[in-house]
Short mmCIF file of C-alpha atoms in Angstrom, two decimals:
data_model
loop_
_atom_site.label_atom_id
_atom_site.label_comp_id
_atom_site.label_asym_id
_atom_site.label_seq_id
_atom_site.Cartn_x
_atom_site.Cartn_y
_atom_site.Cartn_z
CA MET A 1 -44.96 177.90 -109.67
CA ASN A 2 -42.31 176.08 -107.62
CA GLU A 3 -44.61 176.17 -104.58
CA ILE A 4 -47.42 174.62 -106.61
CA MET A 5 -45.12 171.81 -107.80
CA ILE A 6 -43.83 171.17 -104.28
CA ASN A 7 -47.37 170.99 -102.88
CA PHE A 8 -48.40 168.68 -105.72
CA PHE A 9 -45.55 166.23 -105.11
CA ASN A 10 -46.06 166.35 -101.33
CA GLN A 11 -49.76 165.60 -101.72
CA SER A 12 -49.05 162.87 -104.29
CA GLY A 13 -46.59 161.25 -101.89
CA ILE A 14 -49.14 161.26 -99.07
CA ILE A 15 -51.78 159.75 -101.35
CA ILE A 16 -49.41 156.96 -102.43
CA ILE A 17 -48.54 156.16 -98.81
CA GLU A 18 -52.24 156.16 -97.87
CA LEU A 19 -52.98 153.79 -100.76
CA LEU A 20 -50.26 151.42 -99.55
CA VAL A 21 -51.63 151.54 -96.00
CA GLY A 22 -55.13 151.03 -97.37
CA PHE A 23 -54.18 147.89 -99.31
CA GLY A 24 -52.32 146.68 -96.26
CA LEU A 25 -55.57 147.03 -94.36
CA PHE A 26 -57.34 145.00 -97.08
CA TRP A 27 -54.79 142.21 -96.54
CA VAL A 28 -55.34 142.29 -92.77
CA GLY A 29 -59.09 142.45 -93.37
CA GLN A 30 -59.20 139.37 -95.61
CA LEU A 31 -57.00 137.46 -93.15
CA ALA A 32 -59.36 138.37 -90.29
CA TYR A 33 -62.35 137.47 -92.51
CA GLN A 34 -60.98 133.94 -92.98
CA LYS A 35 -59.65 133.35 -89.48
CA LEU A 36 -62.37 134.98 -87.39
CA PHE A 37 -65.57 135.04 -89.48
CA ARG A 38 -65.61 132.45 -92.28
CA THR A 39 -63.41 129.94 -90.48
CA ARG A 40 -64.11 127.16 -93.01
CA LEU A 41 -63.14 129.37 -95.94
CA GLU A 42 -59.92 128.79 -97.86
CA LEU A 43 -59.94 131.90 -99.97
CA ASN A 44 -57.45 130.94 -102.68
CA LEU A 45 -59.04 127.51 -103.06
CA GLU A 46 -62.56 128.89 -103.46
CA LEU A 47 -61.63 131.79 -105.73
CA PHE A 48 -58.94 130.37 -107.97
CA VAL A 49 -59.39 126.59 -107.92
CA LYS A 50 -63.13 126.11 -107.50
CA ASP A 51 -63.94 129.46 -109.17
CA ASN A 52 -66.72 130.09 -106.65
CA PRO A 53 -68.51 133.32 -107.65
CA ALA A 54 -70.55 133.45 -104.43
CA VAL A 55 -67.39 133.76 -102.32
CA ALA A 56 -66.10 136.50 -104.63
CA ILE A 57 -69.34 138.50 -104.34
CA ALA A 58 -69.40 138.29 -100.54
CA LEU A 59 -65.70 139.18 -100.24
CA VAL A 60 -65.93 142.14 -102.63
CA GLY A 61 -68.88 143.46 -100.61
CA TYR A 62 -66.73 143.18 -97.48
CA TYR A 63 -63.86 145.05 -99.15
CA PHE A 64 -66.25 147.69 -100.44
CA GLY A 65 -67.65 148.17 -96.94
CA ILE A 66 -64.12 148.73 -95.60
CA VAL A 67 -63.42 151.32 -98.31
CA ILE A 68 -66.61 153.24 -97.55
CA ALA A 69 -65.93 153.18 -93.81
CA LEU A 70 -62.36 154.41 -94.34
CA GLY A 71 -63.77 157.43 -96.18
CA GLY A 72 -64.84 158.77 -92.82
CA VAL A 73 -61.25 159.40 -91.73
CA LEU A 74 -59.47 160.22 -95.00
CA GLY A 75 -60.99 163.69 -95.14
CA GLN A 76 -60.08 164.61 -91.56
CA SER A 77 -57.36 167.14 -90.91
CA ALA A 78 -54.05 166.20 -89.29
CA VAL A 79 -50.96 168.11 -88.17
CA ASN A 80 -48.60 166.25 -90.52
CA TRP A 81 -48.48 163.27 -92.84
CA GLN A 82 -47.19 160.98 -90.09
CA ASP A 83 -50.32 161.68 -88.03
CA ARG A 84 -52.51 161.04 -91.07
CA ILE A 85 -50.92 157.63 -91.63
CA ILE A 86 -51.13 156.69 -87.94
CA ASN A 87 -54.79 157.79 -87.83
CA LEU A 88 -55.58 155.81 -90.97
CA ALA A 89 -53.92 152.64 -89.66
CA ALA A 90 -55.58 152.88 -86.24
CA TYR A 91 -58.96 153.76 -87.72
CA GLY A 92 -58.60 150.96 -90.29
CA ALA A 93 -57.94 148.37 -87.59
CA THR A 94 -61.02 149.60 -85.73
CA VAL A 95 -63.09 149.45 -88.92
CA ILE A 96 -62.09 145.83 -89.52
CA ILE A 97 -63.21 144.87 -86.01
CA PHE A 98 -66.55 146.59 -86.46
CA MET A 99 -66.98 145.16 -89.97
CA LEU A 100 -66.51 141.62 -88.63
CA ALA A 101 -68.92 142.30 -85.77
CA GLY A 102 -71.49 143.65 -88.24
CA ALA A 103 -70.98 140.58 -90.45
CA TRP A 104 -71.70 138.34 -87.45
CA VAL A 105 -74.88 140.31 -86.70
CA GLY A 106 -75.96 139.88 -90.33
CA ASP A 107 -75.38 136.12 -90.15
CA LYS A 108 -77.18 135.65 -86.84
CA PHE A 109 -80.11 138.05 -87.24
CA ILE A 110 -80.64 138.98 -90.92
CA LEU A 111 -79.82 135.61 -92.50
CA ARG A 112 -80.70 133.61 -89.42
CA GLN A 113 -83.10 131.30 -91.27
CA PHE A 114 -80.29 129.33 -92.88
CA ASN A 115 -76.56 128.71 -92.68
CA CYS A 116 -75.12 131.48 -94.83
CA GLU A 117 -71.58 130.09 -94.68
CA ARG A 118 -72.71 126.73 -96.06
CA GLU A 119 -74.87 128.37 -98.71
CA ILE A 120 -71.99 130.49 -100.01
CA ILE A 121 -69.10 128.02 -99.74
CA GLN A 122 -70.75 124.65 -100.43
CA ASP A 123 -73.86 125.54 -102.45
CA ARG A 124 -72.34 128.54 -104.26
CA ASN A 125 -75.58 130.38 -103.57
CA LEU A 126 -75.48 133.76 -105.32
CA GLY A 127 -78.61 135.00 -103.54
CA ALA A 128 -77.06 134.48 -100.11
CA ALA A 129 -73.79 136.03 -101.31
CA ASN A 130 -75.63 139.10 -102.59
CA VAL A 131 -77.32 139.65 -99.23
CA GLU A 132 -74.07 139.18 -97.32
CA ALA A 133 -72.33 141.67 -99.63
CA GLY A 134 -75.20 144.12 -99.16
CA ASN A 135 -74.92 143.78 -95.39
CA HIS A 136 -71.16 144.48 -95.53
CA ILE A 137 -71.68 147.61 -97.65
CA ALA A 138 -74.50 148.81 -95.40
CA ASN A 139 -72.28 148.30 -92.35
CA GLY A 140 -69.53 150.32 -94.05
CA LEU A 141 -71.95 153.16 -94.73
CA ILE A 142 -73.06 153.20 -91.09
CA LEU A 143 -69.45 153.18 -89.87
CA ASN A 144 -68.61 156.02 -92.26
CA SER A 145 -70.61 158.46 -90.15
CA ALA A 146 -70.72 156.66 -86.78
CA LEU A 147 -66.93 156.54 -86.37
CA SER A 148 -65.88 159.67 -88.20
CA GLY A 149 -67.30 162.37 -85.93
CA GLU A 150 -64.80 164.55 -84.10
CA SER A 151 -67.11 165.14 -81.13
CA GLY A 152 -68.96 162.87 -78.73
CA GLY A 153 -66.32 160.18 -78.24
CA TRP A 154 -66.42 156.42 -78.62
CA TRP A 155 -69.61 155.90 -76.63
CA VAL A 156 -71.57 157.97 -79.12
CA SER A 157 -69.97 156.15 -82.05
CA LEU A 158 -70.76 152.77 -80.52
CA VAL A 159 -74.40 153.67 -79.82
CA CYS A 160 -74.88 155.05 -83.34
CA TRP A 161 -73.39 151.91 -84.86
CA LEU A 162 -75.57 149.61 -82.74
CA ILE A 163 -78.68 151.59 -83.66
CA GLY A 164 -77.70 151.30 -87.32
CA LEU A 165 -77.35 147.52 -87.09
CA LEU A 166 -80.70 147.29 -85.28
CA VAL A 167 -82.33 149.25 -88.09
CA LEU A 168 -80.87 146.82 -90.66
CA VAL A 169 -82.25 143.84 -88.75
CA VAL A 170 -85.72 145.41 -88.38
CA VAL A 171 -85.92 146.46 -92.04
CA SER A 172 -84.85 143.02 -93.26
CA SER A 173 -87.46 141.40 -90.98
CA LEU A 174 -90.24 143.61 -92.36
CA TYR A 175 -89.16 143.25 -95.98
CA PRO A 176 -91.02 139.94 -96.69
CA ARG A 177 -94.29 141.61 -95.63
CA VAL A 178 -93.76 144.27 -98.29
CA THR A 179 -92.80 141.86 -101.07
CA LYS A 180 -95.54 139.33 -100.19
CA TYR A 181 -93.13 136.41 -100.57
CA ASN A 182 -90.64 134.64 -98.30
CA VAL A 183 -87.40 136.11 -99.57
CA PHE A 184 -85.25 133.94 -97.32
CA ALA A 185 -86.91 130.71 -98.51
CA GLU A 186 -86.37 131.86 -102.09
CA ILE A 187 -82.68 132.39 -101.39
CA GLU A 188 -82.15 129.12 -99.55
CA LYS A 189 -84.36 126.68 -101.47
CA ARG A 190 -84.16 128.11 -104.98
CA ASN A 191 -80.74 129.79 -104.79
CA ASN A 192 -82.61 132.81 -106.13
CA PRO A 193 -80.06 135.51 -107.06
CA ALA A 194 -82.78 138.03 -107.99
CA ALA A 195 -84.29 137.93 -104.50
CA GLY A 196 -80.83 138.33 -102.98
CA VAL A 197 -79.98 141.33 -105.17
CA ALA A 198 -83.24 143.08 -104.27
CA LEU A 199 -82.74 142.57 -100.52
CA ALA A 200 -79.09 143.62 -100.80
CA GLY A 201 -80.22 146.86 -102.46
CA LEU A 202 -82.61 147.53 -99.59
CA LEU A 203 -79.87 146.92 -97.01
CA ILE A 204 -77.46 149.26 -98.81
CA ALA A 205 -80.15 151.95 -99.07
CA THR A 206 -80.96 151.56 -95.38
CA GLY A 207 -77.28 151.84 -94.45
CA ASN A 208 -77.05 155.00 -96.53
CA ILE A 209 -80.10 156.45 -94.78
CA VAL A 210 -78.53 155.68 -91.39
CA ARG A 211 -75.31 157.36 -92.55
CA VAL A 212 -77.23 160.52 -93.42
CA ALA A 213 -79.16 160.51 -90.15
CA PHE A 214 -76.00 160.27 -88.03
CA TYR A 215 -73.87 162.62 -90.11
CA PRO A 216 -74.41 165.87 -88.10
CA GLU A 217 -71.84 166.45 -85.35
CA PHE A 218 -72.84 165.34 -81.86
CA THR A 219 -73.74 168.09 -79.36
CA ASN A 220 -75.44 166.25 -76.50
CA TRP A 221 -77.41 163.05 -76.01
CA LEU A 222 -80.89 164.59 -75.94
CA VAL A 223 -80.60 167.12 -78.75
CA SER A 224 -78.45 165.06 -81.12
CA PHE A 225 -80.30 161.75 -80.76
CA THR A 226 -83.65 163.50 -81.11
CA GLN A 227 -82.36 164.97 -84.37
CA TYR A 228 -80.88 161.64 -85.46
CA GLY A 229 -84.11 159.80 -84.65
CA LEU A 230 -86.40 162.22 -86.46
CA THR A 231 -84.20 162.22 -89.54
CA LEU A 232 -83.94 158.44 -89.53
CA VAL A 233 -87.70 157.89 -89.20
CA PHE A 234 -88.49 160.42 -91.93
CA CYS A 235 -85.97 158.91 -94.34
CA LEU A 236 -87.09 155.33 -93.71
CA LEU A 237 -90.72 156.27 -94.22
CA SER A 238 -89.71 157.90 -97.49
CA LEU A 239 -88.44 154.50 -98.65
CA VAL A 240 -91.78 152.83 -98.00
CA GLY A 241 -93.32 153.97 -101.26
CA ILE A 242 -90.21 153.37 -103.34
CA ARG A 243 -91.05 149.81 -104.29
CA TRP A 244 -94.54 150.82 -105.37
CA LEU A 245 -93.04 153.62 -107.48
CA ALA A 246 -90.58 151.17 -108.99
CA ASP A 247 -93.47 148.98 -110.17
CA LEU A 248 -95.42 151.99 -111.42
CA ILE A 249 -92.70 154.06 -113.10
CA LEU A 250 -89.60 151.96 -113.79
CA VAL A 251 -91.39 148.84 -115.07
CA PRO A 252 -94.96 149.88 -115.95
CA GLY A 253 -97.34 146.99 -116.48
CA VAL A 254 -95.07 144.49 -114.72
CA LYS A 255 -94.95 143.34 -111.10
CA ILE A 256 -91.38 143.05 -109.92
CA SER A 257 -92.28 140.37 -107.35
CA ASP A 258 -93.71 138.14 -110.08
CA GLU A 259 -90.52 138.46 -112.10
CA ILE A 260 -88.39 137.58 -109.09
CA VAL A 261 -90.29 134.58 -107.68
CA ASN A 262 -92.92 133.38 -110.16
CA GLN A 263 -90.63 132.63 -113.08
CA GLU A 264 -89.03 129.28 -113.80
CA ILE A 265 -85.74 131.15 -113.97
CA PRO A 266 -85.77 134.15 -111.58
CA ASN A 267 -85.37 137.45 -113.40
CA VAL A 268 -82.14 138.94 -112.06
CA GLY A 269 -82.83 142.11 -114.05
CA ALA A 270 -85.99 142.70 -112.04
CA GLY A 271 -84.04 142.27 -108.81
CA LEU A 272 -81.46 144.77 -110.02
CA ILE A 273 -84.16 147.31 -110.86
CA GLU A 274 -85.68 146.97 -107.40
CA ALA A 275 -82.24 147.30 -105.80
CA PHE A 276 -81.52 150.37 -107.94
CA ALA A 277 -84.81 151.98 -106.88
CA TYR A 278 -83.94 151.64 -103.19
CA ILE A 279 -80.33 152.81 -103.53
CA ALA A 280 -81.15 155.70 -105.88
CA ALA A 281 -83.91 156.89 -103.55
CA SER A 282 -81.54 156.78 -100.57
CA PHE A 283 -79.05 159.02 -102.37
CA LEU A 284 -81.75 161.42 -103.52
CA ILE A 285 -82.97 161.68 -99.92
CA ALA A 286 -79.38 162.12 -98.68
CA TRP A 287 -78.67 164.95 -101.11
CA CYS A 288 -81.82 166.75 -99.99
CA PHE A 289 -80.55 167.00 -96.41
#
């Protein structure tokens, strides 16, 4: 009984220390977000004076991405609690760097058709904020598996992460062809939050698919990347029919695209249903592997 109590208090102490380190990383992350990524952003001013919900959505997505990425190291074994804390702090600093780099890629290649910073800060555009948040979460999912492997080294992690970002860019570029409407014009010109939610859901689902594809431990470049590639292609193809199934099963008799773009007031509920369909399918696929 005494041994059980001692183990419980030891574990509780480690968890508390890890939580403190984790929130310290959030503080460093938000500082880096303002100073290195959104350089025109005054966080307290936008959140608590101007009450800008778009900034809050984008920032929460960024925090959520960091949390998901940190999950890749929290479950790893360590010799003692000091090593666990050092690993968490070092890994967290690395995650923040990669999260900022992924955010830059999202700005320059996914939301390249307009100035996302201006849309979020000046125009309070919820659609743009939703997509940025989705990109942050997707990046966190990719980092969760790309950086957490105990074999292969940093080169493998870097290549996996870059492939994951490339997949996000390609999927977001093909998305308007599937929806039959210009999602980026809807977000910029109409501040359409429904279109942003739907695209954010697709990005999160894609990031989750990439996480699953890269989850197996690395053995060598040929064998592992052949396995990663086959898994990734199969999972992405499985998402192709999801939107059609969402129209057919989740909202029978209604076209989601019409609800998102052909209404005087875009139907955010329809965007949420489409986002749910993508994310739910990605988890169902993940659990099957």
